[in-house]
Coordinates of C-alpha atoms in Angstrom, one line a residue:
M1 CA -41.1 14.7 -68.2
I2 CA -43.4 14.2 -65.1
R3 CA -41.3 11.9 -63.7
M4 CA -38.5 14.4 -64.2
E5 CA -40.9 17.3 -61.7
R6 CA -41.5 15.3 -59.4
G7 CA -38.2 14.0 -59.0
R8 CA -36.9 18.0 -58.9
R9 CA -40.1 18.6 -56.5
L10 CA -38.5 15.9 -54.1
R11 CA -34.8 16.7 -54.1
W12 CA -35.4 20.6 -52.8
I13 CA -38.6 19.2 -49.9
G14 CA -35.2 17.0 -49.7
W15 CA -33.2 20.0 -49.7
L16 CA -35.3 22.0 -47.4
L17 CA -35.7 19.7 -44.5
V18 CA -31.7 19.5 -44.7
G19 CA -31.7 23.0 -44.2
L20 CA -34.8 23.5 -41.5
A21 CA -32.7 20.8 -39.0
I22 CA -29.1 22.4 -39.9
L23 CA -31.2 26.1 -39.4
A24 CA -32.5 24.1 -35.8
S25 CA -29.8 23.0 -34.6
A26 CA -28.2 25.6 -34.7
C27 CA -30.1 27.5 -33.3
L28 CA -30.0 25.4 -30.3
I29 CA -26.7 25.2 -30.5
A30 CA -26.6 29.2 -30.3
L31 CA -30.0 28.7 -26.7
A32 CA -27.2 26.5 -25.4
A33 CA -24.0 29.3 -25.1
F34 CA -26.3 32.0 -25.1
P35 CA -24.7 34.6 -23.0
V36 CA -26.6 35.3 -20.1
G37 CA -25.3 38.7 -19.1
L38 CA -28.4 39.4 -21.6
F39 CA -30.5 38.7 -19.4
K40 CA -29.8 40.8 -15.8
D41 CA -32.3 43.0 -16.4
R42 CA -35.1 40.8 -17.9
I43 CA -34.1 38.6 -14.3
A44 CA -34.2 41.8 -11.7
R45 CA -37.5 42.6 -13.4
H46 CA -39.0 39.5 -13.1
I47 CA -37.7 38.6 -9.7
G48 CA -38.8 42.4 -8.9
A49 CA -42.3 41.7 -10.4
R50 CA -42.6 38.6 -7.9
F51 CA -42.2 41.1 -4.6
A52 CA -42.8 44.0 -6.1
T53 CA -40.5 45.7 -5.0
N54 CA -36.5 47.3 -7.3
V55 CA -34.2 44.4 -7.2
S56 CA -30.2 45.1 -7.9
I57 CA -27.6 42.4 -10.2
G58 CA -24.5 43.5 -10.0
S59 CA -23.2 40.9 -12.6
I60 CA -24.8 37.7 -14.3
G61 CA -22.5 34.8 -16.0
R62 CA -22.4 31.3 -16.5
R63 CA -20.4 28.3 -15.7
E64 CA -21.1 25.7 -18.3
V65 CA -19.7 26.4 -22.2
F66 CA -22.1 24.9 -23.7
S67 CA -25.2 23.6 -21.6
F68 CA -29.3 23.3 -21.6
T69 CA -29.4 24.2 -18.1
P70 CA -26.1 26.2 -17.2
T71 CA -25.4 27.7 -13.7
I72 CA -26.0 30.9 -13.2
L73 CA -23.7 32.5 -11.1
I74 CA -25.2 36.0 -9.9
R75 CA -23.2 38.5 -7.4
D76 CA -23.7 41.2 -5.6
L77 CA -28.6 40.1 -5.0
A78 CA -30.2 42.7 -3.4
I79 CA -34.0 42.4 -3.3
R80 CA -35.6 45.8 -1.5
Q81 CA -38.5 45.4 1.1
P82 CA -41.1 46.9 -0.6
R83 CA -42.0 50.3 0.5
W84 CA -44.5 50.0 3.2
A85 CA -42.1 47.4 4.7
G86 CA -39.7 50.1 5.8
T87 CA -36.2 50.3 4.6
G88 CA -33.4 47.8 3.5
N89 CA -33.4 44.8 2.3
M90 CA -35.4 41.9 1.9
V91 CA -33.1 39.9 0.4
Q92 CA -29.0 40.3 0.1
A93 CA -26.8 37.7 -1.1
Q94 CA -22.8 37.6 -2.1
S95 CA -23.6 35.4 -4.7
V96 CA -25.7 32.9 -5.6
E97 CA -26.2 30.3 -7.8
V98 CA -28.7 28.3 -9.5
R99 CA -28.8 25.4 -12.4
I100 CA -31.8 26.7 -14.5
S101 CA -34.0 25.6 -17.6
I102 CA -33.1 28.4 -20.8
L103 CA -35.5 27.2 -22.9
S104 CA -38.4 27.9 -19.7
L105 CA -36.5 31.4 -19.5
M106 CA -36.6 31.9 -23.1
T107 CA -40.2 30.5 -23.7
G108 CA -41.8 32.5 -20.6
G109 CA -41.6 30.8 -18.2
G110 CA -39.5 31.9 -15.2
A111 CA -36.2 30.6 -14.2
R112 CA -37.2 28.1 -12.3
P113 CA -33.9 27.4 -10.6
D114 CA -33.8 23.1 -9.5
D115 CA -30.4 23.2 -7.4
A116 CA -29.2 26.9 -5.9
V117 CA -25.6 27.6 -3.4
V118 CA -26.1 31.2 -1.6
R119 CA -23.0 32.6 0.1
G120 CA -23.4 36.0 1.7
L121 CA -27.1 35.5 2.5
S122 CA -29.6 38.0 4.4
L123 CA -32.9 37.4 4.6
A124 CA -35.2 39.9 6.6
L125 CA -39.0 39.0 6.5
V126 CA -41.4 41.1 7.7
R127 CA -45.6 41.0 8.1
D128 CA -47.6 43.8 9.4
A129 CA -50.5 44.3 11.6
S130 CA -52.9 43.4 9.1
G131 CA -51.0 40.1 8.0
R132 CA -49.5 41.4 4.2
A133 CA -46.4 39.9 4.1
N134 CA -43.2 40.5 1.7
W135 CA -42.5 37.1 1.0
E136 CA -46.0 36.4 0.0
R137 CA -47.1 37.8 -3.6
P138 CA -49.0 41.2 -4.2
K139 CA -53.2 40.4 -4.1
D140 CA -52.4 36.7 -2.7
G141 CA -53.0 36.3 0.5
H142 CA -54.6 33.2 0.1
G143 CA -51.1 31.6 -0.7
S144 CA -51.1 27.9 -2.1
D145 CA -49.5 24.8 -1.2
A146 CA -47.1 25.0 -4.1
Q147 CA -43.9 22.4 -3.4
G148 CA -41.9 25.6 -1.8
T149 CA -38.7 25.8 -3.2
G150 CA -38.7 23.7 -5.5
L151 CA -35.5 22.9 -5.1
G152 CA -33.3 19.5 -5.4
R153 CA -30.7 21.0 -3.8
L154 CA -30.3 24.5 -1.4
L155 CA -26.5 24.6 0.3
V156 CA -26.1 28.3 2.5
P157 CA -23.4 27.5 4.7
D158 CA -23.1 31.1 6.3
G159 CA -26.9 32.7 6.4
R160 CA -28.4 35.2 8.5
L161 CA -32.4 35.4 9.2
S162 CA -35.0 38.3 11.4
L163 CA -38.4 38.3 11.0
K164 CA -40.5 41.2 12.6
D165 CA -44.4 39.7 12.5
A166 CA -46.8 42.5 13.5
R167 CA -49.4 40.8 14.0
R168 CA -48.0 37.5 15.9
A169 CA -46.3 39.9 18.2
L170 CA -43.0 38.2 17.7
S171 CA -39.9 39.5 16.7
L172 CA -36.8 37.5 16.0
S173 CA -33.1 37.0 14.2
G174 CA -30.4 34.6 14.0
T175 CA -28.9 32.5 11.8
F176 CA -29.6 29.5 8.8
A177 CA -27.5 27.4 7.4
S178 CA -28.5 25.0 5.0
D179 CA -25.7 21.4 3.9
G180 CA -24.9 17.9 4.2
K181 CA -26.0 18.2 7.9
G182 CA -29.3 19.9 6.9
L183 CA -31.4 22.5 7.6
R184 CA -30.2 24.5 11.0
I185 CA -32.2 27.6 11.9
D186 CA -31.7 29.3 14.6
T187 CA -33.1 32.6 16.4
A188 CA -34.2 34.6 20.0
G189 CA -36.0 37.5 20.1
R190 CA -39.2 38.9 21.5
F191 CA -43.1 37.4 21.9
H192 CA -45.3 39.9 23.3
N193 CA -42.0 41.5 25.2
A194 CA -41.3 38.1 26.9
P195 CA -38.4 36.7 25.9
A196 CA -38.9 34.2 23.3
S197 CA -35.8 31.4 21.3
L198 CA -36.9 29.7 17.7
A199 CA -35.1 26.7 16.7
I200 CA -36.1 24.9 13.1
R201 CA -34.1 21.0 12.1
G202 CA -35.0 19.8 8.7
A203 CA -33.2 17.2 6.6
S204 CA -30.5 18.4 4.6
I205 CA -31.4 19.7 0.8
S206 CA -29.8 17.7 -1.7
G207 CA -31.0 15.6 -4.2
Q208 CA -34.5 15.8 -3.2
R209 CA -38.1 15.7 -5.8
P210 CA -39.4 19.0 -5.8
D211 CA -42.3 17.1 -4.5
A212 CA -41.2 14.4 -2.3
T213 CA -41.6 14.1 2.2
Y214 CA -39.2 16.5 4.0
P215 CA -38.7 16.1 7.5
I216 CA -38.5 19.1 10.0
A217 CA -38.7 19.9 13.3
L218 CA -39.6 23.1 15.4
K219 CA -39.1 24.4 18.5
L220 CA -40.8 27.8 19.9
Q221 CA -40.0 28.5 24.1
S222 CA -41.1 31.2 25.3
P223 CA -42.7 32.1 29.6
L224 CA -45.4 32.7 27.5
L225 CA -45.6 29.3 25.4
H226 CA -43.7 26.1 24.4
L227 CA -44.3 24.9 21.1
D228 CA -42.8 21.3 20.2
A229 CA -44.0 20.7 17.4
S230 CA -42.2 17.8 13.8
G231 CA -43.7 16.2 11.1
Q232 CA -43.1 17.0 7.1
T233 CA -43.8 19.0 4.8
R234 CA -44.2 18.3 0.9
G235 CA -40.9 19.7 -0.5
P236 CA -38.4 21.2 1.1
L237 CA -39.0 23.9 3.7
N238 CA -42.7 24.2 2.1
L239 CA -44.2 25.7 4.7
R240 CA -47.8 25.5 3.3
S241 CA -47.7 21.9 3.2
M242 CA -47.1 20.0 6.0
S243 CA -48.2 17.7 8.7
L244 CA -47.5 18.2 12.3
D245 CA -47.4 16.7 16.1
I246 CA -47.2 19.2 17.9
R247 CA -47.5 19.5 22.2
A248 CA -48.2 23.0 23.6
T249 CA -48.6 24.4 26.9
S250 CA -48.6 27.9 27.5
P251 CA -50.4 30.4 30.4
N252 CA -53.1 31.1 28.0
L253 CA -54.4 30.0 24.6
K254 CA -54.5 33.1 23.0
Y255 CA -51.0 33.0 22.5
L256 CA -50.7 29.5 20.9
D257 CA -53.4 31.7 18.6
D258 CA -51.1 34.4 17.7
V259 CA -48.6 31.5 16.5
I260 CA -51.1 29.4 14.7
E261 CA -53.9 32.4 13.7
A262 CA -56.9 30.4 14.2
G263 CA -59.3 33.0 15.5
L264 CA -59.4 30.9 19.2
F265 CA -59.9 33.4 22.5
G266 CA -58.0 33.8 26.3
T267 CA -58.2 30.8 28.4
Q268 CA -56.9 29.7 31.7
P269 CA -53.7 27.2 31.3
I270 CA -53.6 24.9 28.5
D271 CA -51.8 21.6 27.6
L272 CA -52.0 20.5 24.5
H273 CA -51.5 17.6 21.9
A274 CA -52.2 17.6 18.5
K275 CA -51.9 15.9 14.7
I276 CA -52.3 19.0 12.6
R277 CA -52.3 19.7 9.2
H278 CA -51.7 23.0 6.7
A279 CA -52.8 22.9 3.9
G280 CA -52.3 26.8 1.9
R281 CA -53.8 28.8 4.7
D282 CA -56.3 26.1 5.8
W283 CA -55.5 24.4 9.2
F284 CA -57.6 20.8 10.2
V285 CA -56.8 20.0 14.0
E286 CA -57.1 15.7 12.7
H287 CA -56.8 14.7 16.8
M288 CA -56.1 16.8 20.0
T289 CA -56.0 15.7 24.1
G290 CA -55.0 17.8 26.9
R291 CA -56.5 20.1 28.6
I292 CA -57.7 24.1 29.1
G293 CA -57.1 24.6 32.8
R294 CA -59.5 22.1 34.9
S295 CA -61.2 21.0 31.5
P296 CA -59.9 17.8 30.2
L297 CA -60.8 18.0 26.3
V298 CA -60.7 15.7 23.2
A299 CA -61.0 17.4 20.1
K300 CA -60.7 18.3 16.2
A301 CA -61.6 21.2 14.0
D302 CA -61.1 21.8 9.7
I303 CA -59.8 26.1 10.1
L304 CA -60.8 27.7 7.1
K305 CA -58.7 30.4 5.2
R306 CA -62.1 31.9 2.5
D307 CA -62.7 35.2 0.8
E308 CA -60.9 36.7 3.7
R309 CA -62.7 35.3 6.2
T310 CA -61.7 32.2 8.9
K311 CA -64.5 29.6 8.9
I312 CA -64.6 26.9 11.2
D313 CA -66.5 23.1 11.7
A314 CA -65.2 21.6 15.3
D315 CA -66.2 18.7 17.5
V316 CA -65.3 19.6 21.4
H317 CA -65.4 17.3 24.2
F318 CA -65.2 17.2 27.3
S319 CA -64.8 15.1 30.3
A320 CA -65.0 17.9 32.6
F321 CA -65.7 21.2 32.4
D322 CA -65.5 24.7 34.0
F323 CA -67.0 27.8 32.4
D324 CA -64.2 29.6 34.3
D325 CA -61.2 28.0 32.1
L326 CA -62.8 29.8 29.0
S327 CA -61.7 32.9 30.6
D328 CA -58.1 34.3 30.8
A329 CA -56.4 35.9 34.0
Q330 CA -57.5 39.6 33.1
G331 CA -60.8 38.1 32.5
K332 CA -61.2 37.0 35.9
A333 CA -60.3 39.4 37.3
R334 CA -61.9 41.7 36.2
A335 CA -65.5 39.3 37.3
R336 CA -63.8 39.7 40.9
A337 CA -63.8 43.7 41.0
I338 CA -67.4 44.2 39.8
E339 CA -68.2 41.1 42.7
A340 CA -66.8 43.3 45.0
R341 CA -68.4 46.8 43.9
I342 CA -71.7 45.5 44.1
G343 CA -71.4 42.0 46.0
P344 CA -72.0 38.4 44.9
R345 CA -74.6 38.0 41.9
V346 CA -76.2 34.9 41.2
L347 CA -76.6 35.7 37.0
P348 CA -73.0 35.8 35.0
G349 CA -71.6 38.3 34.5
T350 CA -70.3 37.1 31.4
R351 CA -69.1 39.2 28.6
I352 CA -71.3 39.1 25.1
N353 CA -69.9 41.7 23.5
L354 CA -69.0 40.5 19.8
A355 CA -67.5 44.0 18.6
K356 CA -63.7 42.7 18.9
V357 CA -65.0 39.6 17.1
G358 CA -62.7 39.4 13.3
P359 CA -64.1 38.1 10.1
T360 CA -65.5 35.0 11.3
D361 CA -67.9 31.7 10.9
G362 CA -68.0 28.7 12.8
V363 CA -69.5 25.9 13.7
I364 CA -68.6 24.6 16.7
R365 CA -70.8 20.9 18.5
F366 CA -69.7 20.5 22.6
R367 CA -70.4 18.1 24.7
A368 CA -69.5 18.1 28.5
D369 CA -70.1 15.1 30.3
R370 CA -69.5 16.7 33.7
L371 CA -69.9 20.1 34.8
L372 CA -67.5 21.1 37.7
L373 CA -69.6 23.9 39.2
T374 CA -70.4 24.5 43.2
D375 CA -73.5 24.7 44.5
S376 CA -75.4 23.8 41.2
M377 CA -78.3 21.8 40.0
F378 CA -76.3 22.0 36.1
Q379 CA -74.5 18.6 35.8
S380 CA -74.0 18.0 32.0
L381 CA -74.0 20.1 29.3
A382 CA -73.9 19.7 25.1
G383 CA -75.5 21.8 21.7
T384 CA -74.1 23.9 18.9
I385 CA -72.5 27.0 18.9
R386 CA -72.7 29.1 15.2
L387 CA -71.1 32.3 14.8
T388 CA -71.4 34.4 11.4
G389 CA -70.1 37.4 12.0
K390 CA -71.2 39.1 15.0
L391 CA -74.0 37.1 14.9
L392 CA -74.0 33.8 17.4
E393 CA -76.2 31.7 18.3
L394 CA -76.4 28.8 20.6
D395 CA -78.8 26.1 19.1
D396 CA -80.1 22.0 20.5
I397 CA -79.0 22.5 23.7
H398 CA -79.0 19.8 25.9
A399 CA -77.9 20.0 29.8
N400 CA -78.7 17.9 32.7
M401 CA -80.0 18.6 36.0
S402 CA -79.8 17.0 39.5
S403 CA -83.3 17.3 38.9
G404 CA -84.8 17.1 35.2
R405 CA -83.4 18.1 32.0
M406 CA -83.1 21.6 30.8
N407 CA -83.6 22.2 26.8
G408 CA -83.4 25.8 24.2
T409 CA -81.2 28.0 22.5
V410 CA -79.5 31.3 23.0
R411 CA -79.1 34.2 20.2
I412 CA -76.4 37.0 20.9
D413 CA -76.6 39.4 17.8
Q414 CA -74.9 42.3 17.0
R415 CA -75.3 43.1 13.6
G416 CA -75.5 46.7 12.4
G417 CA -72.8 48.4 14.2
A418 CA -74.4 47.8 17.3
T419 CA -72.8 48.9 20.3
K420 CA -74.7 46.7 22.5
P421 CA -75.5 43.0 21.7
Y422 CA -79.4 41.5 22.3
F423 CA -79.4 38.8 23.6
A424 CA -82.4 36.4 24.3
M425 CA -82.2 33.3 26.0
D426 CA -85.7 30.5 25.8
L427 CA -84.7 27.3 27.6
L428 CA -87.3 24.8 29.1
F429 CA -87.0 23.0 32.2
T430 CA -88.7 19.1 32.6
D431 CA -89.1 16.7 35.0
G432 CA -87.9 18.5 37.7
R433 CA -88.9 18.2 40.8
L434 CA -89.8 20.6 43.5
E435 CA -88.3 19.6 46.7
K436 CA -85.1 19.3 44.5
L437 CA -85.5 23.3 44.1
I438 CA -86.9 24.1 47.8
G439 CA -84.2 22.5 49.0
T440 CA -86.8 20.5 51.8
Q441 CA -89.5 17.8 51.5
G442 CA -92.0 20.2 52.3
A443 CA -93.4 20.3 49.6
T444 CA -92.8 18.0 47.0
G445 CA -94.3 17.9 42.8
A446 CA -92.9 16.9 38.9
L447 CA -91.8 20.4 38.3
R448 CA -91.8 22.2 34.5
G449 CA -91.0 25.5 33.8
R450 CA -89.9 28.1 31.0
V451 CA -87.3 31.0 31.1
K452 CA -87.9 33.4 27.6
L453 CA -86.5 36.6 28.3
S454 CA -84.7 38.9 26.1
G455 CA -82.7 42.5 25.8
T456 CA -79.0 43.9 25.6
G457 CA -75.6 44.4 27.1
D458 CA -72.3 43.6 27.3
T459 CA -73.3 40.9 29.9
I460 CA -75.5 38.3 30.4
R461 CA -76.5 39.9 33.4
E462 CA -76.6 43.6 32.2
A463 CA -78.8 41.6 29.6
L464 CA -81.3 40.3 31.5
G465 CA -81.7 43.8 33.5
R466 CA -83.0 45.2 31.0
A467 CA -85.0 42.2 30.4
D468 CA -88.7 41.6 28.6
G469 CA -89.7 38.4 28.7
H470 CA -91.1 36.2 31.2
A471 CA -89.9 33.5 33.6
G472 CA -92.6 31.2 34.9
L473 CA -93.0 27.4 36.8
V474 CA -95.7 25.1 37.5
V475 CA -96.5 21.8 39.9
R476 CA -99.0 19.6 39.7
D477 CA -100.6 16.9 41.4
G478 CA -98.0 17.1 44.5
Q479 CA -98.1 16.4 48.4
V480 CA -97.4 19.4 50.7
K481 CA -97.4 19.6 54.8
R482 CA -100.1 20.0 56.2
T483 CA -99.5 23.0 58.5
L484 CA -97.3 24.1 55.9
A485 CA -101.4 24.4 53.9
A486 CA -102.2 25.8 56.9
V487 CA -100.2 28.6 56.9
L488 CA -100.3 29.8 53.7
G489 CA -103.8 30.1 54.6
Q490 CA -103.1 32.3 56.6
D491 CA -105.0 29.9 59.7
L492 CA -102.9 30.0 63.1
G493 CA -105.5 27.8 64.5
K494 CA -105.5 25.0 61.9
A495 CA -101.6 25.3 62.2
I496 CA -101.1 24.4 65.5
G497 CA -103.6 22.2 65.6
T498 CA -102.1 19.8 63.0
A499 CA -98.5 20.7 64.7
L500 CA -99.8 18.8 67.7
R501 CA -102.4 16.1 66.1
N502 CA -99.8 15.0 63.6
K503 CA -96.7 17.7 62.2
D504 CA -95.6 15.2 59.3
A505 CA -99.7 15.2 57.7
E506 CA -98.9 15.3 53.7
I507 CA -102.0 16.5 51.7
P508 CA -102.3 17.3 47.8
L509 CA -100.5 20.2 46.3
R510 CA -102.9 20.4 44.3
C511 CA -101.4 23.1 41.4
L512 CA -98.2 25.6 42.4
A513 CA -98.2 28.1 38.9
I514 CA -95.5 30.9 39.2
D515 CA -95.3 33.3 36.5
F516 CA -93.2 36.0 35.9
A517 CA -93.1 38.8 33.2
A518 CA -90.6 40.8 32.9
K519 CA -89.9 44.3 32.0
G520 CA -87.1 45.7 31.6
G521 CA -85.4 43.5 33.8
I522 CA -88.2 43.7 36.8
L523 CA -90.0 40.2 36.9
T524 CA -93.6 41.1 38.0
P525 CA -95.8 37.7 39.6
S526 CA -98.4 37.6 37.0
P527 CA -99.7 35.2 38.3
F528 CA -98.2 33.4 41.8
L529 CA -101.1 30.7 42.4
V530 CA -101.1 28.0 45.1
D531 CA -103.9 25.7 45.6
T532 CA -104.5 23.1 48.3
P533 CA -107.9 21.8 49.2
I534 CA -107.7 23.1 52.4
S535 CA -105.9 26.7 51.7
S536 CA -105.0 28.5 49.0
G537 CA -102.2 31.7 48.1
T538 CA -101.2 34.0 46.1
G539 CA -97.8 36.7 45.9
Q540 CA -97.5 40.0 44.2
G541 CA -94.5 42.2 44.5
T542 CA -91.6 42.2 42.4
M543 CA -88.5 40.6 41.6
S544 CA -85.4 42.7 40.2
L545 CA -82.7 40.5 37.7
A546 CA -80.5 44.2 37.0
T547 CA -80.0 43.9 41.3
E548 CA -81.1 40.5 41.9
R549 CA -83.5 42.2 45.1
I550 CA -86.8 40.5 46.1
A551 CA -89.3 42.2 46.7
L552 CA -93.1 39.7 47.3
T553 CA -95.5 39.2 49.9
I554 CA -98.0 35.9 49.9
R555 CA -101.0 36.5 51.1
G556 CA -103.7 33.4 51.9
R557 CA -106.6 32.3 52.3
S558 CA -108.6 28.8 54.1
R559 CA -111.8 27.9 52.4
D560 CA -113.5 26.4 56.0
P561 CA -111.2 28.9 58.8
S562 CA -110.8 28.8 61.6
G563 CA -111.0 31.9 64.1
L564 CA -107.1 32.3 64.9
R565 CA -106.1 33.8 61.7
L566 CA -102.5 35.5 60.4
V567 CA -102.9 38.9 61.0
D568 CA -99.8 39.8 58.7
P569 CA -98.7 38.4 55.3
I570 CA -95.7 35.9 54.1
R571 CA -93.0 38.3 52.9
M572 CA -90.1 37.0 50.9
G573 CA -86.6 39.5 50.7
G574 CA -83.2 39.6 50.5
S575 CA -81.5 38.6 47.6
F576 CA -81.2 35.9 44.9
S577 CA -77.7 34.4 46.3
A578 CA -79.8 35.3 49.7
P579 CA -83.2 34.7 50.4
T580 CA -85.3 36.0 53.9
L581 CA -88.6 35.3 55.1
S582 CA -90.5 37.3 57.3
A583 CA -93.8 37.2 59.3
A584 CA -95.7 38.9 62.0
G585 CA -95.1 42.6 60.2
D586 CA -91.4 42.5 61.4
P587 CA -89.2 44.6 59.2
H588 CA -89.1 43.1 55.6
G589 CA -86.0 40.7 54.8
S590 CA -85.7 39.6 59.2
K591 CA -86.1 36.0 59.3
V592 CA -88.4 33.8 60.8
G593 CA -87.4 32.4 63.9
A594 CA -89.3 31.1 67.3
G595 CA -90.0 35.1 68.0
S596 CA -91.8 35.9 65.0
I597 CA -94.4 33.2 65.6
I598 CA -95.4 34.2 68.9
K599 CA -95.2 37.7 67.9
A600 CA -97.7 36.2 65.6
V601 CA -100.3 33.8 67.6
G602 CA -99.9 37.7 69.8
K603 CA -100.7 39.4 67.3
S604 CA -104.1 36.5 65.3
I605 CA -105.2 36.2 69.8
G606 CA -105.9 39.8 69.4
G607 CA -107.2 39.9 66.6
A608 CA -109.7 37.7 67.3
L609 CA -110.4 39.0 70.6
G610 CA -110.5 42.5 68.3
L611 CA -107.8 44.4 70.5
T612 CA -105.8 44.8 67.1
K613 CA -106.7 45.3 63.5
K614 CA -108.0 42.7 62.0
R615 CA -107.3 42.3 57.9
D616 CA -110.6 41.5 56.8
M617 CA -110.0 37.7 54.6
D618 CA -113.8 38.1 53.2
D619 CA -112.2 40.8 50.7
D620 CA -109.2 39.1 49.9
A621 CA -108.1 38.2 45.9
T622 CA -107.3 34.9 46.2
P623 CA -108.7 32.6 44.3
M624 CA -110.5 29.3 45.8
A625 CA -109.9 27.5 43.1
V626 CA -107.0 28.3 40.4
D627 CA -107.3 26.5 36.3
C628 CA -104.4 24.5 36.7
G629 CA -104.1 23.6 33.3
S630 CA -104.6 26.2 31.7
M631 CA -101.4 28.1 34.2
E632 CA -99.9 24.8 32.8
R633 CA -100.3 25.7 28.6
R634 CA -99.9 29.3 29.5
I635 CA -96.5 28.8 31.0
L636 CA -94.7 26.6 29.2
A637 CA -95.6 28.0 25.9
A638 CA -94.6 31.4 28.1
R639 CA -97.0 33.5 25.8
P640 CA -97.7 37.1 27.3
P641 CA -101.2 36.2 30.0
R642 CA -104.2 37.8 29.2
S643 CA -105.2 41.4 29.5

């Protein structure tokens, strides 16, 4: 009995399994022959959701009567432009034949076409100035490195293509074809209102795997930019995952940046060759050579897009470097106009306003083996630029000079909505030589100094013209011509005697300590001291960083004075670019020559004879002894002077 009951159960289970198999087969047969026209509205909604716009389809059918991957025929397809992109259609086609997976469509995986034939195709691609593009998913500005079209075959015999890219200032239109001969795109239009043409060539898209390497070449030609690129993408037409070898020439680096969007700046003409890689929204410059203006370079860089910000990590090496190469023609013209208005200036007029700097962060390590500067002591330069939004820091500065080295930092800060940037520099000079600085062997010695200034302004010149801080130098244990030391002590008798006996005789220069206190761009000696075995001197007056004018007097005293003394102090005048000396009470800025020397002798003899007013040297504030070690520590520490 039990056996009979168990047998009936097994038979029922068997019949049930057979029934389920028959039902599954019937369902599969139904799916394989399913009338896909019923999915027309669903397919239209799916495409419309992809581009956030309306889609219309004239009709939809299938070629094969029975297939799980049928060829779907869509007629009169029109994908409207998103509202922000204007009127008209973004995509229009007379017919589209695509092979899709029915199972994927039924289970919500999408149509996933892997084979397409498109006739009467018209593409109208649009991107606005903010970077929003009609071919990207809404709220998907990051993009991806997905496998391009995902198509194994693409046939487009007669396509038309237009591109209006406000962000790149690029507008093009032309033909698009993909067949057994390969991919061909030929367009013409405008780039920054200059004529431009763009040609793209690729292999035939027929039978490739979605992730197969796909060779591609691009040529953009315009008076503003010649760009040749060749390489491969990961999957046909996958421009978000590609490796290219490029050559770019342009009158300005910013035109190349319009195409690659790396956040670069205006420069002198460029000629660059690079191997680059693009992944998603990120660019990787794996190796670059060429030149900007007169400056040859080798560089590499990672340029990443993260959280709507550009992040740069780069190394740049110039074998020779001209600072002017980092300014375009407009910037140099502005600089020339300013110089014509205010005259020659020593302090640079480099613009430092960061108001227009976009959401960019970065670290750029740079090195220039040789600086192409005229009449400059600076020979090489290296450092690290760190940019965090509107804060720029130049750290680890190392500069070799014709005499000595310079190290330090520079900081430009325009955060918090400031209308003008705050500029701060702290530079230490070591291993210098006094004779190199003054251009004569009359006084020699090892020189050290420090400049610590800060102010606000749109340019370095403007910021220093309002700066506070200190700038000083010190020389210890040097040598000075005995004649100059006598003149410093305003002892005309000793100066004449030394000149007659041995004009080349030298004595120790025990100390030269100059510490300028800066307030509102005005430099005031605090103090200006010179100490030798036979004389000492001190300087007074001002120097203006805003106007670059000099107004200093140097008074001295002799340790063992003779009867014949210089009545008037030595005066320094003129400008930073053209300094002058005057003596014997001549007008400020007059040159020291034979006439002024004769006049100085006459006034001194007159003072000795009581014929002219003689300055009381005993009341002179010039110190007879200088603590040079203390002065050196204060100057190099850039500390405020003691009150």
